[in-house]
Tab-separated table of C-alpha atoms and ligand atoms in Angstrom:
chain	number	residue	atom	x	y	z
A	1	MET	CA	12.381	-115.661	375.532
A	2	THR	CA	10.039	-115.843	378.209
A	3	SER	CA	7.294	-113.553	377.561
A	4	GLN	CA	7.268	-111.049	380.315
A	5	THR	CA	4.697	-108.476	381.173
A	6	ASP	CA	6.838	-105.640	379.839
A	7	GLY	CA	6.839	-107.361	376.443
A	8	THR	CA	10.500	-108.411	376.512
A	9	PHE	CA	11.665	-111.998	376.161
A	10	ASP	CA	14.612	-113.987	377.445
A	11	ARG	CA	14.315	-116.671	374.761
A	12	THR	CA	13.283	-116.294	371.104
A	13	PRO	CA	9.586	-117.189	371.013
A	14	LEU	CA	8.527	-119.997	368.721
A	15	ILE	CA	5.095	-120.026	367.113
A	16	ALA	CA	4.549	-123.490	365.662
A	17	GLY	CA	1.648	-124.727	363.534
A	18	ASN	CA	0.818	-128.432	363.715
A	19	TRP	CA	-1.311	-129.185	360.656
A	20	LYS	CA	-2.009	-132.735	361.919
A	21	MET	CA	-3.627	-134.906	359.187
A	22	ASN	CA	-4.862	-131.930	357.180
A	23	MET	CA	-3.697	-130.386	353.894
A	24	ASP	CA	-2.480	-132.487	350.976
A	25	HIS	CA	0.709	-131.204	349.352
A	26	VAL	CA	-1.135	-128.921	346.924
A	27	GLN	CA	-3.237	-127.370	349.693
A	28	GLY	CA	-0.190	-127.214	351.945
A	29	ILE	CA	1.817	-125.175	349.454
A	30	ALA	CA	-1.033	-122.700	349.013
A	31	LEU	CA	-1.345	-122.330	352.797
A	32	LEU	CA	2.375	-121.817	353.327
A	33	GLN	CA	2.631	-119.322	350.473
A	34	LYS	CA	-0.256	-117.288	351.879
A	35	LEU	CA	1.250	-117.431	355.362
A	36	ALA	CA	4.608	-116.159	354.106
A	37	TRP	CA	2.984	-113.350	352.093
A	38	THR	CA	0.865	-112.291	355.040
A	39	LEU	CA	3.898	-112.180	357.336
A	40	ASP	CA	5.917	-110.311	354.695
A	41	ASP	CA	3.150	-107.750	354.268
A	42	ALA	CA	3.163	-107.214	358.028
A	43	LYS	CA	6.990	-106.878	357.928
A	44	HIS	CA	7.271	-109.693	360.432
A	45	ASP	CA	10.617	-109.780	362.217
A	46	TYR	CA	11.544	-113.469	362.426
A	47	ALA	CA	14.302	-112.655	364.919
A	48	ARG	CA	11.582	-111.599	367.351
A	49	ALA	CA	9.363	-114.620	366.791
A	50	GLU	CA	10.373	-117.742	364.941
A	51	VAL	CA	7.594	-119.286	362.839
A	52	ALA	CA	7.459	-123.017	362.087
A	53	VAL	CA	4.967	-125.332	360.391
A	54	PHE	CA	4.559	-129.085	360.846
A	55	PRO	CA	2.862	-130.458	357.712
A	56	PRO	CA	2.088	-134.123	356.998
A	57	PHE	CA	5.066	-136.185	355.747
A	58	THR	CA	3.720	-136.203	352.179
A	59	ASP	CA	3.879	-132.383	351.991
A	60	LEU	CA	7.467	-132.013	353.136
A	61	ARG	CA	9.203	-132.270	349.758
A	62	SER	CA	6.917	-129.586	348.316
A	63	VAL	CA	7.408	-127.422	351.389
A	64	GLN	CA	11.174	-127.756	351.027
A	65	THR	CA	11.023	-126.746	347.359
A	66	LEU	CA	8.883	-123.696	348.141
A	67	VAL	CA	10.965	-122.573	351.121
A	68	ASP	CA	14.236	-122.963	349.205
A	69	GLY	CA	12.912	-121.541	345.922
A	70	ASP	CA	11.295	-118.455	347.455
A	71	ASP	CA	13.837	-118.038	350.245
A	72	LEU	CA	11.130	-118.159	352.913
A	73	ARG	CA	12.026	-117.526	356.541
A	74	VAL	CA	9.387	-119.924	357.858
A	75	VAL	CA	11.028	-123.128	359.082
A	76	TYR	CA	9.380	-126.536	359.197
A	77	GLY	CA	9.404	-129.934	360.781
A	78	ALA	CA	7.670	-133.312	360.794
A	79	GLN	CA	4.940	-134.516	363.137
A	80	ASP	CA	6.744	-137.719	364.149
A	81	LEU	CA	9.769	-139.881	363.379
A	82	SER	CA	10.872	-143.468	363.927
A	83	ASP	CA	13.216	-144.336	366.761
A	84	GLN	CA	15.076	-146.437	364.164
A	85	ASP	CA	17.278	-145.141	361.348
A	86	SER	CA	16.511	-147.659	358.575
A	87	GLY	CA	15.336	-151.203	357.922
A	88	ALA	CA	12.201	-153.331	358.068
A	89	TYR	CA	9.854	-150.811	359.707
A	90	THR	CA	6.984	-150.582	357.257
A	91	GLY	CA	5.231	-147.242	357.297
A	92	ASP	CA	7.769	-145.552	359.554
A	93	ILE	CA	9.863	-142.510	358.635
A	94	SER	CA	13.534	-142.106	359.530
A	95	GLY	CA	14.977	-138.906	360.917
A	96	GLN	CA	17.567	-139.238	358.183
A	97	PHE	CA	14.854	-138.677	355.540
A	98	LEU	CA	13.527	-135.666	357.455
A	99	ALA	CA	16.969	-134.098	357.690
A	100	LYS	CA	17.432	-134.590	353.952
A	101	LEU	CA	14.144	-132.734	353.413
A	102	GLY	CA	15.479	-129.734	355.312
A	103	CYS	CA	13.436	-130.182	358.489
A	104	THR	CA	14.626	-128.143	361.457
A	105	TYR	CA	12.276	-129.647	364.036
A	106	VAL	CA	10.333	-132.825	364.722
A	107	LEU	CA	7.416	-133.331	367.103
A	108	VAL	CA	7.907	-136.166	369.582
A	109	GLY	CA	5.189	-137.677	371.757
A	110	HIS	CA	2.252	-135.546	370.667
A	111	SER	CA	-0.753	-136.538	372.774
A	112	GLU	CA	-2.430	-137.978	369.682
A	113	ARG	CA	0.575	-140.284	369.216
A	114	ARG	CA	0.502	-141.191	372.908
A	115	THR	CA	-3.240	-141.889	373.066
A	116	ILE	CA	-4.021	-143.288	369.604
A	117	HIS	CA	-0.744	-145.146	369.049
A	118	GLY	CA	0.160	-145.944	372.638
A	119	GLU	CA	3.526	-144.189	372.579
A	120	THR	CA	5.344	-144.362	375.904
A	121	ASP	CA	7.901	-142.094	377.535
A	122	ALA	CA	10.567	-144.728	376.780
A	123	LEU	CA	9.691	-144.608	373.077
A	124	CYS	CA	9.738	-140.796	373.142
A	125	ASN	CA	13.175	-141.011	374.735
A	126	ALA	CA	14.378	-143.229	371.865
A	127	LYS	CA	12.778	-140.909	369.302
A	128	ILE	CA	14.552	-137.904	370.819
A	129	ALA	CA	17.844	-139.801	370.491
A	130	ALA	CA	16.990	-140.568	366.842
A	131	ALA	CA	16.214	-136.895	366.182
A	132	HIS	CA	19.595	-135.942	367.622
A	133	ARG	CA	21.414	-138.519	365.491
A	134	HIS	CA	20.129	-136.637	362.445
A	135	GLY	CA	20.541	-133.047	363.597
A	136	LEU	CA	16.826	-132.406	364.218
A	137	VAL	CA	15.578	-130.392	367.183
A	138	PRO	CA	12.861	-132.348	369.019
A	139	VAL	CA	9.700	-130.598	370.165
A	140	LEU	CA	8.712	-132.873	373.042
A	141	CYS	CA	4.990	-132.782	373.838
A	142	VAL	CA	3.804	-133.470	377.382
A	143	GLY	CA	0.538	-132.897	379.201
A	144	GLU	CA	-2.262	-134.475	381.184
A	145	GLY	CA	-5.764	-135.701	380.414
A	146	LEU	CA	-8.913	-134.413	382.092
A	147	GLU	CA	-9.061	-137.046	384.840
A	148	VAL	CA	-5.515	-136.334	385.922
A	149	ARG	CA	-6.227	-132.591	385.948
A	150	GLN	CA	-9.407	-133.096	387.992
A	151	ALA	CA	-7.452	-135.220	390.471
A	152	GLY	CA	-5.009	-132.319	390.845
A	153	GLU	CA	-2.099	-134.479	389.680
A	154	HIS	CA	-1.345	-132.588	386.470
A	155	VAL	CA	2.035	-131.222	387.503
A	156	ALA	CA	3.352	-134.553	388.835
A	157	HIS	CA	2.045	-136.390	385.769
A	158	THR	CA	3.529	-133.939	383.271
A	159	LEU	CA	6.913	-133.827	385.006
A	160	GLU	CA	7.023	-137.626	385.027
A	161	GLN	CA	6.480	-137.626	381.260
A	162	LEU	CA	9.231	-135.024	380.941
A	163	ARG	CA	11.745	-136.979	383.038
A	164	GLY	CA	11.004	-140.264	381.241
A	165	SER	CA	11.336	-138.686	377.815
A	166	ILE	CA	14.588	-136.790	378.381
A	167	ALA	CA	16.428	-139.412	380.466
A	168	GLY	CA	20.118	-139.503	379.579
A	169	LEU	CA	20.186	-136.217	377.632
A	170	ASP	CA	23.193	-134.002	378.190
A	171	ALA	CA	22.806	-130.348	379.187
A	172	GLN	CA	23.513	-128.983	375.716
A	173	ARG	CA	20.686	-131.077	374.227
A	174	VAL	CA	18.330	-129.961	376.975
A	175	ALA	CA	19.214	-126.311	376.383
A	176	GLU	CA	18.211	-126.565	372.702
A	177	LEU	CA	15.163	-128.764	373.364
A	178	VAL	CA	11.653	-127.382	372.917
A	179	VAL	CA	9.018	-128.686	375.341
A	180	ALA	CA	5.356	-128.192	374.452
A	181	TYR	CA	2.871	-128.412	377.308
A	182	GLU	CA	-0.437	-129.497	375.814
A	183	PRO	CA	-3.178	-130.439	378.266
A	184	VAL	CA	-5.142	-133.087	376.372
A	185	TRP	CA	-8.483	-131.713	377.580
A	186	ALA	CA	-7.714	-128.372	375.881
A	187	ILE	CA	-6.807	-129.781	372.462
A	188	GLY	CA	-9.336	-129.154	369.715
A	189	THR	CA	-12.065	-128.617	372.303
A	190	GLY	CA	-12.146	-124.841	372.495
A	191	GLU	CA	-11.248	-125.248	376.181
A	192	VAL	CA	-8.129	-123.208	376.867
A	193	ALA	CA	-6.075	-123.680	379.968
A	194	GLY	CA	-5.980	-120.264	381.602
A	195	PRO	CA	-2.842	-118.168	381.201
A	196	GLU	CA	-2.091	-118.959	384.865
A	197	ASP	CA	-2.338	-122.716	384.144
A	198	ALA	CA	0.065	-122.386	381.196
A	199	GLN	CA	2.506	-120.341	383.278
A	200	GLU	CA	2.200	-122.680	386.281
A	201	MET	CA	3.188	-125.700	384.187
A	202	ALA	CA	5.884	-123.890	382.188
A	203	ALA	CA	7.471	-122.749	385.467
A	204	ALA	CA	7.216	-126.277	386.901
A	205	ILE	CA	8.901	-127.698	383.798
A	206	ARG	CA	11.688	-125.131	384.047
A	207	ALA	CA	12.160	-125.781	387.778
A	208	GLU	CA	12.350	-129.522	387.105
A	209	LEU	CA	15.000	-128.958	384.425
A	210	ALA	CA	16.918	-126.675	386.816
A	211	SER	CA	16.912	-129.439	389.431
A	212	LEU	CA	18.113	-132.059	386.923
A	213	TYR	CA	20.675	-129.840	385.197
A	214	ASP	CA	21.378	-126.297	386.293
A	215	ASP	CA	19.740	-122.888	386.113
A	216	GLY	CA	21.757	-121.882	383.052
A	217	THR	CA	20.536	-124.898	381.097
A	218	ALA	CA	16.931	-124.548	382.224
A	219	ALA	CA	16.960	-120.848	381.319
A	220	LYS	CA	17.639	-121.749	377.684
A	221	THR	CA	15.002	-124.439	377.090
A	222	ARG	CA	11.925	-123.090	375.336
A	223	VAL	CA	8.566	-124.133	376.760
A	224	LEU	CA	5.490	-123.718	374.567
A	225	TYR	CA	1.795	-123.958	375.401
A	226	GLY	CA	-0.650	-125.765	373.086
A	227	GLY	CA	-4.414	-126.284	373.198
A	228	SER	CA	-7.022	-124.139	371.408
A	229	VAL	CA	-4.605	-121.207	370.913
A	230	LYS	CA	-6.056	-118.419	368.760
A	231	SER	CA	-5.173	-114.802	367.993
A	232	SER	CA	-7.740	-113.784	370.607
A	233	ASN	CA	-6.033	-115.629	373.487
A	234	VAL	CA	-2.352	-115.833	372.478
A	235	GLY	CA	-1.509	-112.455	374.002
A	236	GLN	CA	-2.637	-113.531	377.448
A	237	ILE	CA	-1.032	-116.949	377.226
A	238	LEU	CA	2.349	-115.550	376.235
A	239	GLN	CA	2.160	-113.124	379.089
A	240	GLY	CA	3.459	-115.866	381.381
A	241	LYS	CA	7.163	-115.302	381.885
A	242	ASP	CA	8.049	-118.971	381.368
A	243	VAL	CA	5.849	-119.452	378.283
A	244	ASP	CA	7.998	-119.084	375.185
A	245	GLY	CA	5.529	-119.650	372.394
A	246	ALA	CA	2.615	-121.712	371.194
A	247	LEU	CA	1.973	-125.013	369.442
A	248	VAL	CA	-1.159	-124.325	367.419
A	249	GLY	CA	-3.410	-126.942	365.821
A	250	GLY	CA	-6.705	-125.910	364.206
A	251	ALA	CA	-5.924	-122.189	363.995
A	252	SER	CA	-2.724	-122.885	362.036
A	253	LEU	CA	-4.814	-124.053	359.052
A	254	ASP	CA	-5.918	-120.473	358.367
A	255	ALA	CA	-3.012	-118.383	357.052
A	256	GLU	CA	-4.292	-115.029	358.284
A	257	GLU	CA	-5.230	-116.314	361.717
A	258	PHE	CA	-1.897	-118.117	362.146
A	259	ALA	CA	0.029	-115.062	360.953
A	260	SER	CA	-1.852	-113.010	363.527
A	261	ILE	CA	-0.855	-115.525	366.230
A	262	ALA	CA	2.772	-115.326	365.047
A	263	ARG	CA	2.498	-111.567	365.483
A	264	PHE	CA	1.402	-112.090	369.064
A	265	GLU	CA	3.270	-109.017	370.222
A	266	GLN	CA	0.372	-106.899	368.980
A	267	HIS	CA	-1.914	-108.865	371.311
A	268	LEU	CA	0.277	-108.653	374.422
A	269	VAL	CA	-1.116	-106.698	377.294
A	270	THR	CA	1.839	-104.838	378.744
A	271	ASP	CA	1.949	-103.269	382.151
K	301	LIG	O1	-2.617	-130.404	369.524
K	301	LIG	C1	-2.443	-129.219	369.301
K	301	LIG	C2	-1.227	-128.745	368.623
K	301	LIG	O2	-0.270	-129.761	368.559
K	301	LIG	C3	-3.464	-128.203	369.668
K	301	LIG	O3	-4.516	-128.302	368.782
K	301	LIG	P1	-5.674	-127.177	368.778
K	301	LIG	O4	-4.972	-125.844	368.670
K	301	LIG	O5	-6.506	-127.496	367.572
K	301	LIG	O6	-6.400	-127.307	370.070
């Protein structure tokens, strides 16, 4: 759902919490339980906004047990996966293991993977293929750094990352793909790209997909915005008609705040 100014959506919004390297499995379970209770108390309608968390790998088995045991509606995914399926890849995690742990989604190419670990578009492309081999839906992260933004090349840069990462994907895969636009300069800094910036890039991503595939395919792909999203700004950000949700870092570590973001409809400013 695209959020639109009348509060209706074409695509089901996705509110995703990336815990990054925070929360051991004991802390993670407490956070998820509190999140689920808070959403239950608010009678959250998951058909109107899907809620997902991305805990560290070491939390996933506990998350699976809690979600299955308590029949939670929150879905979950991993923060990364290997482009390989098995073998001598010390420290890497196969998509096969993630599927076995009940993951729905997997992040691919988060800016922290790209900058700290030097991940390239070609590697992201291989990771997306690995996710698909194991029935996981990739959440492909793209976005520019400050210098690129200041040079006014943010759209070209981000679309190049997009094209490189999805090369060879068929239309059905693109339709189910989630793309998260995260300008690096807005991550963890308190700097938020304006709602117009988020909409500008989401529309550019959708137009690029429409040129590579067709309008019907591009109309299905969900495009999220990430970077210092909070309950106080989510309403404005999701106002953009091509913005279909948020990828939230720091604010997803507080159950009440993240639940409030997931219930973004109460923050929408409708015409
Ligand atoms: O990187 C992010 C989510 O993946 C954004 O992080 P913050 O919300 O902490 O800025």
